[in-house]
GROMACS .gro file of C-alpha atoms in nm:
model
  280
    1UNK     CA    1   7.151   3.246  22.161
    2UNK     CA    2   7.194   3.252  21.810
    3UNK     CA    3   6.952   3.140  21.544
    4UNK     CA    4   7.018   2.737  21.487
    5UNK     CA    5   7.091   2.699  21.128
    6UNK     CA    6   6.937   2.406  20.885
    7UNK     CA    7   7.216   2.090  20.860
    8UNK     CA    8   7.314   2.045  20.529
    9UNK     CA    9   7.605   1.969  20.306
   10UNK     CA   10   7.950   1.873  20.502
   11UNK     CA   11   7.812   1.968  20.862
   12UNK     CA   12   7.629   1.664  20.833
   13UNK     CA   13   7.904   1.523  20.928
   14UNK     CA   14   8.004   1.600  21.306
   15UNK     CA   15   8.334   1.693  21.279
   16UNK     CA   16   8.267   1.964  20.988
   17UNK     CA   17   7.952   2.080  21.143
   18UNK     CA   18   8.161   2.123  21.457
   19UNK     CA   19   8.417   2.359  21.305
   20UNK     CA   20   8.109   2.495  21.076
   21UNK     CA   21   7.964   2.651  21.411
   22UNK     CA   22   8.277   2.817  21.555
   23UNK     CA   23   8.273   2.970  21.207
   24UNK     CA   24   7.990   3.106  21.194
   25UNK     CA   25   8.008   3.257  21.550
   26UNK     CA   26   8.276   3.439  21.512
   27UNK     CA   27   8.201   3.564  21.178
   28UNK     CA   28   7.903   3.676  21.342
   29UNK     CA   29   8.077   3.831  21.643
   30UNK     CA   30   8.308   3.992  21.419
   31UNK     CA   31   8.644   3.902  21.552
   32UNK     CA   32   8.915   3.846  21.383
   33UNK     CA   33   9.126   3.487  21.453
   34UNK     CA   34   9.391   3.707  21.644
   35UNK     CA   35   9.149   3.915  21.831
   36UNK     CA   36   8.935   3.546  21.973
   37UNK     CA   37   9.287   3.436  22.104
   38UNK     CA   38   9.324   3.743  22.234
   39UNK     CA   39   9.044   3.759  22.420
   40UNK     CA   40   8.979   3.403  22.520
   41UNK     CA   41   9.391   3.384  22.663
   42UNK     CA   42   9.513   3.108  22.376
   43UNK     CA   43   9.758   3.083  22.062
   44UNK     CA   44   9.516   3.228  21.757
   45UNK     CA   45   9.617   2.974  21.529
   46UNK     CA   46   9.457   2.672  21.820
   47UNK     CA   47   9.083   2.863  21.701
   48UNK     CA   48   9.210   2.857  21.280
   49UNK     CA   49   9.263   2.498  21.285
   50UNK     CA   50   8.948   2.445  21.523
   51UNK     CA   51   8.762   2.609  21.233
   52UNK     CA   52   8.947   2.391  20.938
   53UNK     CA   53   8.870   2.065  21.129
   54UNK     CA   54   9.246   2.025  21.203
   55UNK     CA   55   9.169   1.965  21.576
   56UNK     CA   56   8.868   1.961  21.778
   57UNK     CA   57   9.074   2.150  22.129
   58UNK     CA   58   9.055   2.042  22.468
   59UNK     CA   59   8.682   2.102  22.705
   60UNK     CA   60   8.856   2.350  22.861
   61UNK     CA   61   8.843   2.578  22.564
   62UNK     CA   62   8.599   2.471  22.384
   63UNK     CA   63   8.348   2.550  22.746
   64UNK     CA   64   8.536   2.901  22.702
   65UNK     CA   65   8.417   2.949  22.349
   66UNK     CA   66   8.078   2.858  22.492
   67UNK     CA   67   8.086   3.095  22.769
   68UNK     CA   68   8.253   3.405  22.496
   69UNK     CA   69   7.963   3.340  22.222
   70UNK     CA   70   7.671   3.279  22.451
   71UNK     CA   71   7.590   2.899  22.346
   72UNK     CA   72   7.583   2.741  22.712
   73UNK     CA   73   7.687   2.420  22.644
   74UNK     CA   74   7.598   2.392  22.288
   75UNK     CA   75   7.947   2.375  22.127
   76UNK     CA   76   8.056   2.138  22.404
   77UNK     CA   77   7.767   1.874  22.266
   78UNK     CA   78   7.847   1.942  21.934
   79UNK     CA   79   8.255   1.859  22.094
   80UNK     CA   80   8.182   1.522  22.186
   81UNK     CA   81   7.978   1.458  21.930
   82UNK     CA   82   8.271   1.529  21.693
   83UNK     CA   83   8.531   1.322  21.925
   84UNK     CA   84   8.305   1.030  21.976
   85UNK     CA   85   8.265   0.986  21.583
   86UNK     CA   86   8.453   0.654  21.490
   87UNK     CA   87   8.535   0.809  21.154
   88UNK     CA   88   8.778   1.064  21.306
   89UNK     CA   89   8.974   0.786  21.480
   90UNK     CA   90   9.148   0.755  21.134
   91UNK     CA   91   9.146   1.114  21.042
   92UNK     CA   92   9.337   1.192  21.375
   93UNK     CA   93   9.537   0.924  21.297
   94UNK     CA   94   9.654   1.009  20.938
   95UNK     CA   95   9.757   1.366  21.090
   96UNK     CA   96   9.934   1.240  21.353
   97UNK     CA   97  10.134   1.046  21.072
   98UNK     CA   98  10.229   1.308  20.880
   99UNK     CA   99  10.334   1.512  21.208
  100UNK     CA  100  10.556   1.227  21.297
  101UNK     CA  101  10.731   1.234  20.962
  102UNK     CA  102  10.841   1.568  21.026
  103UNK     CA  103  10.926   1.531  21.369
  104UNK     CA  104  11.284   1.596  21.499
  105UNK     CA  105  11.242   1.370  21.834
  106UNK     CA  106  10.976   1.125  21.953
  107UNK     CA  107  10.869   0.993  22.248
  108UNK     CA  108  10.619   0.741  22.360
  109UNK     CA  109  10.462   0.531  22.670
  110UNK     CA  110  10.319   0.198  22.578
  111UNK     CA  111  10.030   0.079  22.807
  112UNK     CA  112   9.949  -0.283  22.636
  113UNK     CA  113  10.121  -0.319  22.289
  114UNK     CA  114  10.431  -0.201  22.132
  115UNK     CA  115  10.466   0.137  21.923
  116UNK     CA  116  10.441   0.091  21.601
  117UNK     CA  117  10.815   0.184  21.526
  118UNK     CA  118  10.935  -0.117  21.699
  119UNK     CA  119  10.672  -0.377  21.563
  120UNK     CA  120  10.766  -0.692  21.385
  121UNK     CA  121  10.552  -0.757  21.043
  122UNK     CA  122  10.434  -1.070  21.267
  123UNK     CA  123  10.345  -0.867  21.553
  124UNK     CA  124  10.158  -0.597  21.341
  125UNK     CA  125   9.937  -0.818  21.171
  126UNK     CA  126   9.802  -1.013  21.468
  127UNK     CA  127   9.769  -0.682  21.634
  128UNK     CA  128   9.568  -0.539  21.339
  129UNK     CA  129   9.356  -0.826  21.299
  130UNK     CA  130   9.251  -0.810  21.665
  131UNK     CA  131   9.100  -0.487  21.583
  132UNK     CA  132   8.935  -0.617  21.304
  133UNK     CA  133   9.120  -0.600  20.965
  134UNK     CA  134   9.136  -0.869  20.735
  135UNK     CA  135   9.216  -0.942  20.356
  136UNK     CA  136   9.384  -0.705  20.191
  137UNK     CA  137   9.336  -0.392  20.397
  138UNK     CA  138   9.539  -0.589  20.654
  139UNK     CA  139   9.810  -0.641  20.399
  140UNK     CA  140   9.804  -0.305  20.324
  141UNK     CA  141   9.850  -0.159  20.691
  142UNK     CA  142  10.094  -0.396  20.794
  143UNK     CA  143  10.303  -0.301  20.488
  144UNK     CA  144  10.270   0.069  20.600
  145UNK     CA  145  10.373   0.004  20.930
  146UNK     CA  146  10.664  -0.152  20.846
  147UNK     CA  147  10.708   0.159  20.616
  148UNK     CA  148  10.734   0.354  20.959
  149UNK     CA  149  10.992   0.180  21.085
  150UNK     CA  150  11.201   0.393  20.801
  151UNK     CA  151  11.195   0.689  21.008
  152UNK     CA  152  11.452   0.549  21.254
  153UNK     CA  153  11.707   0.417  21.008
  154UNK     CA  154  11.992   0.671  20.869
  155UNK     CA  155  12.229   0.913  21.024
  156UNK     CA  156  11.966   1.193  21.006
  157UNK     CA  157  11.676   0.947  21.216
  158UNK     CA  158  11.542   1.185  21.509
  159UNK     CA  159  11.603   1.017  21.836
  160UNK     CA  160  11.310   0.831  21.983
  161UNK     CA  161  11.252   0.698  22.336
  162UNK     CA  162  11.006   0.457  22.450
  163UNK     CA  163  10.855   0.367  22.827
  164UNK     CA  164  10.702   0.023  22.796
  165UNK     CA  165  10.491  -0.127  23.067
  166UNK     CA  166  10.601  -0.433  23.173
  167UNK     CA  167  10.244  -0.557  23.055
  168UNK     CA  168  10.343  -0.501  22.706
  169UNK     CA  169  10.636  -0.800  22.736
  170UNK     CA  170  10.400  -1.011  22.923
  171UNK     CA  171  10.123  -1.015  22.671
  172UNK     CA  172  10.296  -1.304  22.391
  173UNK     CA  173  10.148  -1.379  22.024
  174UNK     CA  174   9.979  -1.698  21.963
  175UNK     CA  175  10.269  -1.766  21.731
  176UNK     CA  176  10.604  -1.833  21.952
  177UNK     CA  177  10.823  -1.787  21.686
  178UNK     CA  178  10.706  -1.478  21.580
  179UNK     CA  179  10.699  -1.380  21.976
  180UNK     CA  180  11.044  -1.495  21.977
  181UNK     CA  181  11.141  -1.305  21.674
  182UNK     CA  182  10.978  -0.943  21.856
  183UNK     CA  183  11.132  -0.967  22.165
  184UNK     CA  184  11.467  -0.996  21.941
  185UNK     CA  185  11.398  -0.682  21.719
  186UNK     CA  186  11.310  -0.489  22.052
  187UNK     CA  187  11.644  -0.571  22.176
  188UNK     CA  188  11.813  -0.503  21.917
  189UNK     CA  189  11.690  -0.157  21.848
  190UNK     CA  190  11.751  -0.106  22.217
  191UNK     CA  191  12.125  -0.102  22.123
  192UNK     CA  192  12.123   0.169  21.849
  193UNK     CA  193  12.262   0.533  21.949
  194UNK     CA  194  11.918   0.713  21.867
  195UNK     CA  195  11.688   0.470  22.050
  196UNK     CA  196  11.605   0.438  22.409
  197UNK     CA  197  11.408   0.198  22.590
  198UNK     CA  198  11.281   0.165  22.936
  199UNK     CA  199  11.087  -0.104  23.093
  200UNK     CA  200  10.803   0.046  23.335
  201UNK     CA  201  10.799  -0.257  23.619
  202UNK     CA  202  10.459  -0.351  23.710
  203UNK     CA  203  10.558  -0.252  24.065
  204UNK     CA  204  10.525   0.082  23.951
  205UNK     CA  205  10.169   0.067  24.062
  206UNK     CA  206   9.888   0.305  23.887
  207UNK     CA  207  10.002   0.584  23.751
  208UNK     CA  208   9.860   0.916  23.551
  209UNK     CA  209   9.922   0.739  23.203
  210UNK     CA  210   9.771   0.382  23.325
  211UNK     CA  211   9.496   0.384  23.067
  212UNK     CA  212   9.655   0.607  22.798
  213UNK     CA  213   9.929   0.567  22.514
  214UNK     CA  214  10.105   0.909  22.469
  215UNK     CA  215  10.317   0.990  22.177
  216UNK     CA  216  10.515   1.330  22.234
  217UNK     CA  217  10.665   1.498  21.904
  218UNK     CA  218  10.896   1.781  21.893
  219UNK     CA  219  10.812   1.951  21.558
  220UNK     CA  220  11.091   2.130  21.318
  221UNK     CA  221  11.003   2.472  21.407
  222UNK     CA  222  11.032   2.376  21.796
  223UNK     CA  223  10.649   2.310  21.825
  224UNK     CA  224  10.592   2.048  22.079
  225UNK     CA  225  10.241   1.786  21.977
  226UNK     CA  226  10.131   1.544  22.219
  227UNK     CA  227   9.874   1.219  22.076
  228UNK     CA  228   9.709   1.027  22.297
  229UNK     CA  229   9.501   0.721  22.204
  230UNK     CA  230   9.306   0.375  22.330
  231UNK     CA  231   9.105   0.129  22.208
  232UNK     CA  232   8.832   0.341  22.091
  233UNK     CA  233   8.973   0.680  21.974
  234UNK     CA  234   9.326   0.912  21.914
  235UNK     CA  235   9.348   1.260  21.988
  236UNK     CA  236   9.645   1.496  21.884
  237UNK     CA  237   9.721   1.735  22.136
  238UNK     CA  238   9.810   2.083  22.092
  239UNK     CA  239   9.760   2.330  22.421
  240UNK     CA  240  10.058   2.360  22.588
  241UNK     CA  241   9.839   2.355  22.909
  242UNK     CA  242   9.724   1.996  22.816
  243UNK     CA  243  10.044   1.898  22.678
  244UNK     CA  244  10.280   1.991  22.955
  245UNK     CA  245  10.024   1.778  23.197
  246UNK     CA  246  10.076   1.503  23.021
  247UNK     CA  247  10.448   1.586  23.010
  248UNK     CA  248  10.475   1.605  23.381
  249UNK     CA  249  10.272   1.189  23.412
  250UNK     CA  250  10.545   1.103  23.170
  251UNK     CA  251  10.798   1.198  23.347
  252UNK     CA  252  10.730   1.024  23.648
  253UNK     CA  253  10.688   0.709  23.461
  254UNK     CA  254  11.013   0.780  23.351
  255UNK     CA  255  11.159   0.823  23.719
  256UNK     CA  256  11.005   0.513  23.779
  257UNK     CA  257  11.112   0.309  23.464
  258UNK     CA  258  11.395   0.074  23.446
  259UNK     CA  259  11.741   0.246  23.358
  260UNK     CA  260  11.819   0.175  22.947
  261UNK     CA  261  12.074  -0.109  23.027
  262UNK     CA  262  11.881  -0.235  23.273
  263UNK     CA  263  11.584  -0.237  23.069
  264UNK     CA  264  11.740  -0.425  22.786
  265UNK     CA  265  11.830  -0.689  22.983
  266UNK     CA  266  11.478  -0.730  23.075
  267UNK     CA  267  11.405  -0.780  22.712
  268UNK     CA  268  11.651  -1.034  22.687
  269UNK     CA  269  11.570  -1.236  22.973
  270UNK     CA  270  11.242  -1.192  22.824
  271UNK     CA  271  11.367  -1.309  22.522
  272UNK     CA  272  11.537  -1.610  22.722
  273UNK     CA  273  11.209  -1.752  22.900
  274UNK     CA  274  10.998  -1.722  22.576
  275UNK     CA  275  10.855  -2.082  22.440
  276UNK     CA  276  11.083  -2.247  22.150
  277UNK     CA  277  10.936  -2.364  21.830
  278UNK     CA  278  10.858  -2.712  21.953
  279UNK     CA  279  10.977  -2.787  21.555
  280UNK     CA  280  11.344  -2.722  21.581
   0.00000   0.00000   0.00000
C-alpha cells in the first residue's frame, strides 16, 4: 500500500483530500486520465472530475479504483467520508444549479414536497424554514427560488415533467391561503405546452424511488445527469450505469402515474376540498 501522506492544507477538508488521493495514485501509477478509464472500463473524464472534486462517483467505481491501486478499502472510507460531509450538501447543490440552467429538458419525481420550479414564494419559505433558515438567508433563498421558476417561462423554456406522489398534495401549509394559492399555481402550470404533470396515487404501493427525489437533466451536448437527494444529502449522478437504473424506477412510476389530464384534475379537486380563509 502506498505511503500515507501528512493532512494538510485543502485535504483537510474531506472532499479535497478525497480527490487529493486519487491524484496522487495515479500520478504515482503513471497513467494517464485516458489510460485509468481505459483500464478500469469507464468514460476518462468520470476519473478528471473525481480528481477536481466535481463528483465523488458511485461505490461501484470508486471499490474499482481501490482494487486497480492496491488501497483495499481505503478510498472507499475516504468516499463516505466525503459524501457524508454536510458541507457538500450545498456544493452538490450549487452544481446541480448551474447544470439545470443549461439543461434542454428536465424531469423530476417528488417524494414529499414540490420541485422547486413549481413552488409558491409561500410554499418555499415554510419549506425552507423547516430545514432551518431564518432571517435574511431565508429571504435570500426564497428570492432565488423564485428566480428558478424563470427557466420555464419563454418560447425557448426546455420542457419539464414532473411525477408527484400523491403525498406531496396531501401534506398542506399551516397557512390555508397560501395552501390554497399552491395548489392553484400547480394547476395552472399543469396547462402550459412545455409542462407535464402526473399524480403518482398512493395505491401505487412502494416503489424503487419511495425514499428518493430524482431530478433527470438532458444536457446541451446530449449528456444525460441524474440528482438525487433527501433530507440529509444531494448527489449528482453521472455513470450511465447508475443513471439508466434510476431511469428504468422512473419509468415505472411513470406507468403507474395518473395520465396529465387526469392528473390535473386531481389538483383541482385538490384545490376544491382545501380549507377557505375563514376571513372572507
Amino acid at each position: 500500500m502506498p505511503q500515507r501522506r501528512v493532512v494538510t492544507g485543502r485535504s483537510q477538508e474531506p472532499r479535497g483530500r478525497f480527490a487529493e488521493e486519487l491524484r496522487q495514485l495515479r500520478a504515482d501509477k503513471g497513467d494517464s486520465l485516458r489510460q485509468l478509464g481505459e483500464r478500469l472500463g469507464w468514460d476518462w473524464s468520470l476519473f478528471g472530475k473525481m480528481e477536481k472534486g466535481e463528483t465523488l462517483g458511485g461505490p461501484e467505481v470508486v471499490q474499482a479504483l481501490d482494487q486497480y491501486f492496491g488501497t483495499p478499502g481505503m478510498l472507499l472510507a475516504l468516499w463516505e467520508l466525503a459524501r457524508a460531509d454536510k458541507t457538500q450538501f450545498r456544493e452538490q447543490y450549487r452544481q446541480y444549479m448551474a447544470l439545470e440552467a443549461e439543461a434542454v429538458s428536465l424531469w423530476h419525481f417528488a417524494v414529499s414536497v414540490l420541485p422547486g420550479l413549481l413552488q409558491t414564494p409561500g410554499y418555499a419559505r415554510e419549506v425552507l424554514a423547516a430545514g432551518g433558515l431564518k432571517g435574511a438567508e431565508l429571504d435570500q433563498q426564497v428570492e432565488a427560488r423564485m428566480g428558478r421558476r424563470e427557466l420555464l417561462e419563454g418560447e425557448e423554456a426546455p420542457p419539464f415533467r414532473a411525477i408527484l406522489s400523491e403525498a406531496v398534495l396531501r401534506t398542506p401549509l399551516r397557512d390555508e391561503v397560501e395552501w390554497r394559492g399552491q395548489l392553484g399555481f400547480v394547476a395552472e402550470m399543469a396547462e402550459r405546452e412545455n409542462v407535464t404533470i402526473q399524480v403518482l396515487p398512493q395505491s401505487a404501493g412502494l416503489h424503487g424511488l419511495v425514499a428518493t427525489d430524482v431530478w433527470f437533466l438532458r444536457l446541451t451536448d446530449g449528456r444525460p445527469v441524474a440528482y438525487t437527494e433527501n433530507a440529509l444529502s444531494g448527489e449528482i449522478v453521472e455513470e450511465n450505469a447508475r443513471i439508466e437504473r434510476l431511469q428504468r424506477a422512473y419509468d415505472v412510476l411513470r406507468d403507474k402515474a395518473m395520465s396529465p389530464a387526469d392528473s390535473r384534475k386531481f389538483i383541482l379537486r385538490m384545490l376544491e376540498e382545501a380549507p377557505c380563509d375563514p376571513s372572507t
